[in-house]
Every structure is written in C-alpha cells, then in structure tokens.
Short mmCIF file of C-alpha atoms in Angstrom, two decimals:
data_model
loop_
_atom_site.label_atom_id
_atom_site.label_comp_id
_atom_site.label_asym_id
_atom_site.label_seq_id
_atom_site.Cartn_x
_atom_site.Cartn_y
_atom_site.Cartn_z
CA UNK S 1 97.18 223.86 87.44
CA UNK S 2 93.94 221.39 87.70
CA UNK S 3 96.11 219.28 85.47
CA UNK S 4 99.03 219.01 88.14
CA UNK S 5 96.29 219.07 90.84
CA UNK S 6 94.60 215.90 89.24
CA UNK S 7 98.40 214.21 88.96
CA UNK S 8 99.47 214.63 92.51
CA UNK S 9 95.97 213.00 93.44
CA UNK S 10 96.24 210.19 91.49
CA UNK S 11 99.97 209.70 92.66
CA UNK S 12 99.07 210.23 96.53
CA UNK S 13 96.48 207.40 95.96
CA UNK S 14 98.96 204.54 94.48
CA UNK S 15 101.43 205.21 97.55
CA UNK S 16 98.78 204.94 99.56
CA UNK S 17 97.80 201.87 98.50
CA UNK S 18 101.30 200.58 97.88
CA UNK S 19 102.18 201.09 101.24
CA UNK S 20 98.57 199.68 102.68
CA UNK S 21 99.97 196.53 100.63
CA UNK S 22 103.25 196.24 102.15
CA UNK S 23 102.51 196.73 105.82
CA UNK S 24 99.91 194.22 105.83
CA UNK S 25 101.06 190.37 106.17
CA UNK S 26 98.66 187.28 104.67
CA UNK S 27 99.06 183.24 104.09
CA UNK S 28 97.86 181.88 101.29
CA UNK S 29 95.66 178.77 101.58
CA UNK S 30 94.60 177.20 98.55
CA UNK S 31 94.07 180.29 96.66
CA UNK S 32 91.99 181.84 99.57
CA UNK S 33 93.70 184.71 101.49
CA UNK S 34 93.43 184.67 105.50
CA UNK S 35 94.33 187.77 107.86
CA UNK S 36 97.35 186.92 110.39
CA UNK S 37 99.76 188.42 112.61
CA UNK S 38 102.89 188.07 112.38
CA UNK S 39 103.65 186.26 115.39
CA UNK S 40 101.15 183.78 114.36
CA UNK S 41 103.16 182.56 110.89
CA UNK S 42 106.65 182.49 112.50
CA UNK S 43 105.41 180.01 116.11
CA UNK S 44 102.95 177.83 113.52
CA UNK S 45 105.30 178.12 110.51
CA UNK S 46 103.00 176.98 107.99
CA UNK S 47 101.26 174.36 110.61
CA UNK S 48 98.86 175.30 112.19
CA UNK S 49 96.51 174.22 110.11
CA UNK S 50 96.74 170.25 109.17
CA UNK S 51 94.16 170.92 106.03
CA UNK S 52 96.79 173.87 104.57
CA UNK S 53 99.83 171.26 104.68
CA UNK S 54 98.06 168.83 101.97
CA UNK S 55 99.07 170.83 99.54
CA UNK S 56 95.77 171.02 98.00
CA UNK S 57 94.70 167.14 98.83
CA UNK S 58 91.92 168.47 101.41
CA UNK S 59 89.55 164.76 100.89
CA UNK S 60 92.23 162.00 102.62
CA UNK S 61 89.65 159.73 101.72
CA UNK S 62 91.41 159.48 98.17
CA UNK S 63 94.19 157.80 99.20
CA UNK S 64 94.88 153.90 98.71
CA UNK S 65 93.52 152.66 102.00
CA UNK S 66 96.46 149.49 101.90
CA UNK S 67 98.78 151.90 101.53
CA UNK S 68 97.48 153.82 104.98
CA UNK S 69 95.51 151.13 107.00
CA UNK S 70 98.45 148.93 108.80
CA UNK S 71 95.85 146.21 110.11
CA UNK S 72 94.32 145.77 106.27
CA UNK S 73 98.30 145.00 105.25
CA UNK S 74 98.99 142.36 108.32
CA UNK S 75 95.83 139.71 107.41
CA UNK S 76 96.68 140.23 103.70
CA UNK S 77 100.64 139.48 103.64
CA UNK S 78 99.87 136.30 106.67
CA UNK S 79 96.78 134.72 105.09
CA UNK S 80 98.35 134.07 101.19
CA UNK S 81 95.11 133.11 99.95
CA UNK S 82 94.98 129.60 102.37
CA UNK S 83 92.21 131.38 104.19
CA UNK S 84 89.71 128.66 103.29
CA UNK S 85 91.19 125.73 105.10
CA UNK S 86 88.70 123.63 102.97
CA UNK S 87 90.77 124.40 100.19
CA UNK S 88 93.59 122.05 101.92
CA UNK S 89 92.10 119.60 102.90
CA UNK S 90 93.01 116.27 100.51
CA UNK S 91 90.49 115.59 97.62
CA UNK S 92 87.74 112.77 97.83
CA UNK S 93 87.34 112.21 94.03
CA UNK S 94 91.04 111.33 92.91
CA UNK S 95 90.71 108.08 90.58
CA UNK S 96 92.79 105.11 90.37
CA UNK S 97 92.41 101.20 88.52
CA UNK S 98 91.90 98.06 89.75
CA UNK S 99 93.49 95.77 87.34
CA UNK S 100 91.89 91.74 87.06
CA UNK S 101 94.76 89.11 85.32
CA UNK S 102 93.46 85.79 85.02
CA UNK S 103 96.26 83.30 84.26
CA UNK S 104 96.65 81.57 80.64
CA UNK S 105 95.27 78.51 80.08
CA UNK S 106 98.54 77.24 77.82
CA UNK S 107 101.53 79.15 80.07
CA UNK S 108 102.23 80.76 83.27
CA UNK S 109 101.75 84.42 82.13
CA UNK S 110 98.90 86.28 82.60
CA UNK S 111 96.30 88.71 80.71
CA UNK S 112 94.19 91.23 81.34
CA UNK S 113 90.49 90.43 82.36
CA UNK S 114 89.00 93.62 83.72
CA UNK S 115 89.43 97.09 84.98
CA UNK S 116 87.85 98.81 87.48
CA UNK S 117 87.82 102.52 87.74
CA UNK S 118 87.24 104.00 90.95
CA UNK S 119 87.75 107.29 93.01
CA UNK S 120 88.99 107.36 96.82
CA UNK S 121 90.67 110.10 99.35
CA UNK S 122 94.61 111.52 97.89
CA UNK S 123 97.28 109.95 100.22
CA UNK S 124 94.47 107.31 101.62
CA UNK S 125 94.40 103.62 100.73
CA UNK S 126 92.67 101.95 97.91
CA UNK S 127 89.92 99.94 98.57
CA UNK S 128 90.13 97.08 95.43
CA UNK S 129 87.65 94.23 95.86
CA UNK S 130 89.04 90.75 93.95
CA UNK S 131 85.91 89.64 91.56
CA UNK S 132 84.60 86.50 91.64
CA UNK S 133 85.43 84.22 88.31
CA UNK S 134 83.85 80.53 87.76
CA UNK S 135 87.25 77.64 87.73
CA UNK S 136 89.69 81.07 88.62
CA UNK S 137 90.73 81.84 92.74
CA UNK S 138 91.86 85.51 93.73
CA UNK S 139 95.10 85.63 95.35
CA UNK S 140 96.27 88.19 97.64
CA UNK S 141 95.17 92.09 97.92
CA UNK S 142 97.95 94.64 98.36
CA UNK S 143 96.19 97.84 98.87
CA UNK S 144 98.35 101.06 97.65
CA UNK S 145 98.31 105.00 98.61
CA UNK S 146 95.83 106.98 96.17
CA UNK S 147 98.48 109.52 94.31
CA UNK S 148 96.88 113.04 93.55
CA UNK S 149 97.81 112.66 89.94
CA UNK S 150 95.78 109.33 89.03
CA UNK S 151 98.37 107.01 88.26
CA UNK S 152 97.81 104.57 90.87
CA UNK S 153 96.95 101.03 90.16
CA UNK S 154 96.54 97.67 91.88
CA UNK S 155 96.31 94.69 90.18
CA UNK S 156 94.90 91.39 91.25
CA UNK S 157 96.12 88.06 89.83
CA UNK S 158 94.02 84.76 89.53
CA UNK S 159 95.00 81.30 88.86
CA UNK S 160 93.01 78.97 86.73
CA UNK S 161 91.68 75.90 88.15
CA UNK S 162 93.22 72.27 87.73
CA UNK S 163 90.47 70.28 85.65
CA UNK S 164 91.10 66.29 85.47
CA UNK S 165 89.51 64.02 82.47
CA UNK S 166 89.44 60.22 84.24
CA UNK S 167 89.19 58.07 81.21
CA UNK S 168 87.95 54.62 81.59
CA UNK S 169 88.35 52.28 79.10
CA UNK S 170 85.56 49.29 79.96
CA UNK S 171 87.75 46.80 78.89
CA UNK S 172 89.48 48.20 76.41
CA UNK S 173 92.65 49.44 75.27
CA UNK S 174 94.03 52.38 73.73
CA UNK S 175 97.29 52.33 72.43
CA UNK S 176 99.42 50.48 75.28
CA UNK S 177 97.14 51.45 77.86
CA UNK S 178 94.50 49.18 78.99
CA UNK S 179 93.59 50.97 82.21
CA UNK S 180 92.23 54.00 83.61
CA UNK S 181 93.82 56.94 82.63
CA UNK S 182 93.81 60.20 83.54
CA UNK S 183 94.41 64.12 81.81
CA UNK S 184 94.84 67.19 83.18
CA UNK S 185 95.58 70.73 82.77
CA UNK S 186 94.10 73.73 83.67
CA UNK S 187 90.67 75.22 82.67
CA UNK S 188 90.13 76.02 79.32
CA UNK S 189 93.29 74.21 77.75
CA UNK S 190 92.70 72.39 74.53
CA UNK S 191 93.74 68.92 74.03
CA UNK S 192 94.09 66.79 71.61
CA UNK S 193 91.25 64.50 70.72
CA UNK S 194 91.59 60.87 71.99
CA UNK S 195 91.72 57.96 69.08
CA UNK S 196 88.81 54.88 70.04
CA UNK S 197 90.05 52.38 71.69
CA UNK S 198 89.83 49.24 70.36
CA UNK S 199 87.76 45.65 72.96
CA UNK S 200 87.77 41.93 70.93
CA UNK S 201 84.38 41.48 69.60
CA UNK S 202 83.54 44.87 70.48
CA UNK S 203 82.50 47.57 68.65
CA UNK S 204 83.23 51.12 69.74
CA UNK S 205 79.83 53.22 70.48
CA UNK S 206 81.57 55.93 71.79
CA UNK S 207 82.29 58.05 75.54
CA UNK S 208 79.11 58.24 78.01
CA UNK S 209 78.64 61.82 76.55
CA UNK S 210 75.63 63.75 74.98
CA UNK S 211 76.88 63.54 71.94
CA UNK S 212 79.74 60.16 72.78
CA UNK S 213 82.93 62.31 73.08
CA UNK S 214 84.88 64.35 75.20
CA UNK S 215 85.39 67.70 74.87
CA UNK S 216 88.19 68.70 73.59
CA UNK S 217 88.82 71.74 75.99
CA UNK S 218 89.07 71.10 79.77
CA UNK S 219 85.77 72.48 81.20
CA UNK S 220 84.73 70.08 84.20
CA UNK S 221 86.43 67.73 86.02
CA UNK S 222 84.39 63.87 85.14
CA UNK S 223 85.04 60.46 84.45
CA UNK S 224 84.19 59.55 80.58
CA UNK S 225 83.73 55.75 80.38
CA UNK S 226 83.84 54.18 77.24
CA UNK S 227 80.48 52.89 75.51
CA UNK S 228 80.73 48.94 74.04
CA UNK S 229 78.64 47.59 71.37
CA UNK S 230 79.16 43.99 70.68
CA UNK S 231 80.23 43.53 66.87
CA UNK S 232 77.52 42.55 64.12
CA UNK S 233 76.51 38.56 63.35
CA UNK S 234 78.97 36.27 65.06
CA UNK S 235 82.99 36.62 65.82
CA UNK S 236 84.89 33.76 66.79
CA UNK S 237 88.64 34.66 67.30
CA UNK S 238 90.47 31.17 67.49
CA UNK S 239 94.66 31.44 69.13
CA UNK S 240 96.69 32.04 67.17
CA UNK S 241 99.21 29.35 68.97
CA UNK S 242 96.47 26.91 68.57
CA UNK S 243 97.94 23.44 68.70
CA UNK S 244 95.03 22.40 66.69
CA UNK S 245 94.07 23.52 64.20
CA UNK S 246 89.49 24.47 64.24
CA UNK S 247 87.70 26.12 61.42
CA UNK S 248 83.87 26.91 62.15
CA UNK S 249 80.94 27.50 60.13
CA UNK S 250 77.32 28.99 60.42
CA UNK S 251 74.04 29.37 59.09
CA UNK S 252 71.10 31.16 60.14
CA UNK S 253 70.81 29.26 63.47
CA UNK S 254 73.87 27.61 64.18
CA UNK S 255 77.52 27.50 64.82
CA UNK S 256 79.93 24.33 63.55
CA UNK S 257 83.53 24.32 64.78
CA UNK S 258 84.93 21.55 63.24
CA UNK S 259 88.64 20.20 64.32
CA UNK S 260 91.42 18.25 62.77
CA UNK S 261 91.25 14.85 62.76
CA UNK S 262 94.55 12.62 63.52
CA UNK S 263 94.18 13.64 66.96
CA UNK S 264 92.39 11.34 70.19
CA UNK S 265 89.72 11.54 73.13
CA UNK S 266 88.47 15.40 71.94
CA UNK S 267 87.31 17.18 74.75
CA UNK S 268 85.12 20.82 74.28
CA UNK S 269 84.31 23.12 76.78
CA UNK S 270 81.84 26.15 76.68
CA UNK S 271 82.70 28.63 79.25
CA UNK S 272 84.68 25.72 82.06
CA UNK S 273 81.75 23.26 81.43
CA UNK S 274 81.40 19.82 79.18
CA UNK S 275 79.77 21.20 75.96
CA UNK S 276 77.46 18.08 76.29
CA UNK S 277 76.32 19.41 79.12
CA UNK S 278 75.60 22.99 78.14
CA UNK S 279 71.61 23.51 76.31
CA UNK S 280 71.85 24.35 73.01
CA UNK S 281 75.32 22.49 71.91
CA UNK S 282 76.06 19.02 70.93
CA UNK S 283 79.19 16.82 69.66
CA UNK S 284 79.58 14.47 67.12
CA UNK S 285 80.32 11.14 67.85
CA UNK S 286 83.89 10.95 66.69
CA UNK S 287 84.13 14.40 68.94
CA UNK S 288 85.40 16.82 66.13
CA UNK S 289 82.40 18.60 65.10
CA UNK S 290 80.53 21.31 68.31
CA UNK S 291 77.46 22.14 67.22
CA UNK S 292 75.93 25.45 69.01
CA UNK S 293 72.17 26.45 68.75
CA UNK S 294 72.52 30.57 69.33
CA UNK S 295 69.15 30.59 70.06
CA UNK S 296 70.30 29.35 73.85
CA UNK S 297 73.04 31.69 73.70
CA UNK S 298 73.29 35.47 75.10
CA UNK S 299 73.76 38.00 73.21
CA UNK S 300 76.84 40.30 73.59
CA UNK S 301 78.06 37.79 76.02
CA UNK S 302 81.90 36.48 75.04
CA UNK S 303 82.18 32.31 75.61
CA UNK S 304 85.51 30.99 75.97
CA UNK S 305 85.55 27.66 73.83
CA UNK S 306 88.48 25.25 74.79
CA UNK S 307 88.77 22.05 72.41
CA UNK S 308 91.40 19.53 73.96
CA UNK S 309 93.09 16.74 72.03
CA UNK S 310 96.00 14.00 72.16
CA UNK S 311 98.45 12.69 69.65
CA UNK S 312 100.60 10.28 70.50
CA UNK S 313 99.65 10.71 74.09
CA UNK S 314 100.47 14.22 73.88
CA UNK S 315 98.16 16.53 75.31
CA UNK S 316 97.06 19.29 72.56
CA UNK S 317 94.97 22.54 72.57
CA UNK S 318 92.62 25.20 71.22
CA UNK S 319 91.40 28.40 72.62
CA UNK S 320 88.45 29.89 70.91
CA UNK S 321 86.67 33.26 72.00
CA UNK S 322 83.06 33.32 70.83
CA UNK S 323 80.95 35.96 70.36
CA UNK S 324 77.11 36.43 69.69
CA UNK S 325 75.97 40.29 68.13
CA UNK S 326 72.55 39.15 66.80
CA UNK S 327 70.00 35.99 66.61
CA UNK S 328 68.40 35.24 63.50
#
C-alpha cells in the first residue's frame, strides 16, 4: 500500500506540473521568457517590441551606413570624384617647343638651329619669341594653342643677309672686266677665289686687306681694292702697230731709245711735251736717239713717249710707254 501511495503522489505531481505549463502562455525573445496575457499577444502580433523584431540583431550600429543613410548616399552619387575644383583647372606647366630655323647659305631650304623647351597653360596661347642672330632676319611669329599632350610646336624662320663685295681693280683688268664689279650672295655662302688682275707696267700686290686676299666666304659687305707696285727695273712698251721701229738700251743711269733710220724730221715728245724741253732728256743731232736720265724721272709713274717722222712726205709714228720702278 505504501508503494502504491507513492506512485499516486508522483503521478499527481507530474499532472500538476503539466497542467501548470499548459495553462500559462509565454513569448520568446532571444531566449528570455516574458509572461504576458493572451490579449496582448494577439493585438500586437509580436510587434510590440521593435528590438524583438530584429531577429537577434539588437545593435543597429553594426549595419552599413551607406545603405541606411540616404543623406550619405546622395553626395557620393552627385560628386563623382570632382569635389575639388582645383582638380578641374587646366595644367599650367604643359610643355611645348619653339623651333628656330636658319635659311641655308647655298639653297632656299632652312635648317634647325635651336630648340627652346617651354611650358604654359593648357589651351592658352604660346609665348614664342624670335632670337637675335647676326646677319639673320626673323620672320613673323605665329602663336598656337598649347595642346595638353605637349605636342605643340612653334616654328620661326630666319632669312640670311645678302652680302656684297665691291671689287675695285684700280686701273687693272680681270679677264674681260676692266671696271669695278660686285659679288653678291647670302651670308656664309662660299665663292670662288678671284684670279689676280693685271695692269700694264705694274705688278699686282694683293688686295687692301690684312693678308692681301679677298675672303672666299661672304662675311661682311665691303669694298676690295687692288694694290699695285711698279715692275722691277724699267718697263718699255712699244705699240705693236708702230710705223717706225724703235729699239732701247739702258745702263745704270739712263735709258736710250734708238729709232730706225731712213726718216726725216724726227720729233720726240714725253708726256705731251717736246723732249728737248724736259729735264733729264736729250736728243741726238740727227734726231734718231732719245736719251733719258733715270734720276730725273719719278718712280712708279708711267710716261708716254711719242715719236713721229716723215718719209717721202708721208707721216709715220710710234707710241711708247715707259715706267721706272727702281733708280740705280
């Protein structure tokens, strides 16, 4: 009987506990039991506690602010990375080049002489300036917009000065030329060296330059004059068409002209004057011989001597040029 009584008491206890649990409604919130009445549960449908509706995410600070804060999203979309006005300003150190071309001396082409590497503001105009080259003249300078990629080039062209040499033969001849002439060309152009001019009874001594030559490169416009010295000794030139043949001799002090015989009325003139009246000159009695004393005549001066005579009443003549360089 005692055993049966204990079993009954045990079963009664279990029934009591079961009945108690079945009659008490509860809600679960993250593992914490809260006692509420049935009416409260039905009216709120489990939404009375927002924290309970987060399904265990009780701390909203761990969410992505970018998806929860519309104020943060809007500036990010509108700015697109261009929030800094300075980033949109054109570059102020964009490279460009200024190329300086000099005209060639021997043709019409141009050759690059210098390059200036400059910088400026993108899309702004270049600031190219011409250089100063002696004997060159700069052409117009056309500015250009500065490209962002640094490819901009401004080209300036320089023409060469025209150089002129004036050649003064000073009484001489050069080929077919017997008067002054000119040689012209661009600065720096090479020219052919001139042959030496000639002059009767004179020796060419060079040009009026330091070394007596004319530059073979056109450098500075100038006049070049031939310099002459009298030939060494005495020079006698008898015209080839002379009608009276004349021979000449000389010694240390005098020059002797001897005319052919067979003529009459011999007459000698020196520089247009009768020889008999010229100091230092004398004529033989028959008129065939003219003697000149060297010391009485100036060095380096050309003296024209004329002889005339008649034969059978017909006049004949001879032209002679005499020059003295050295007097013994």
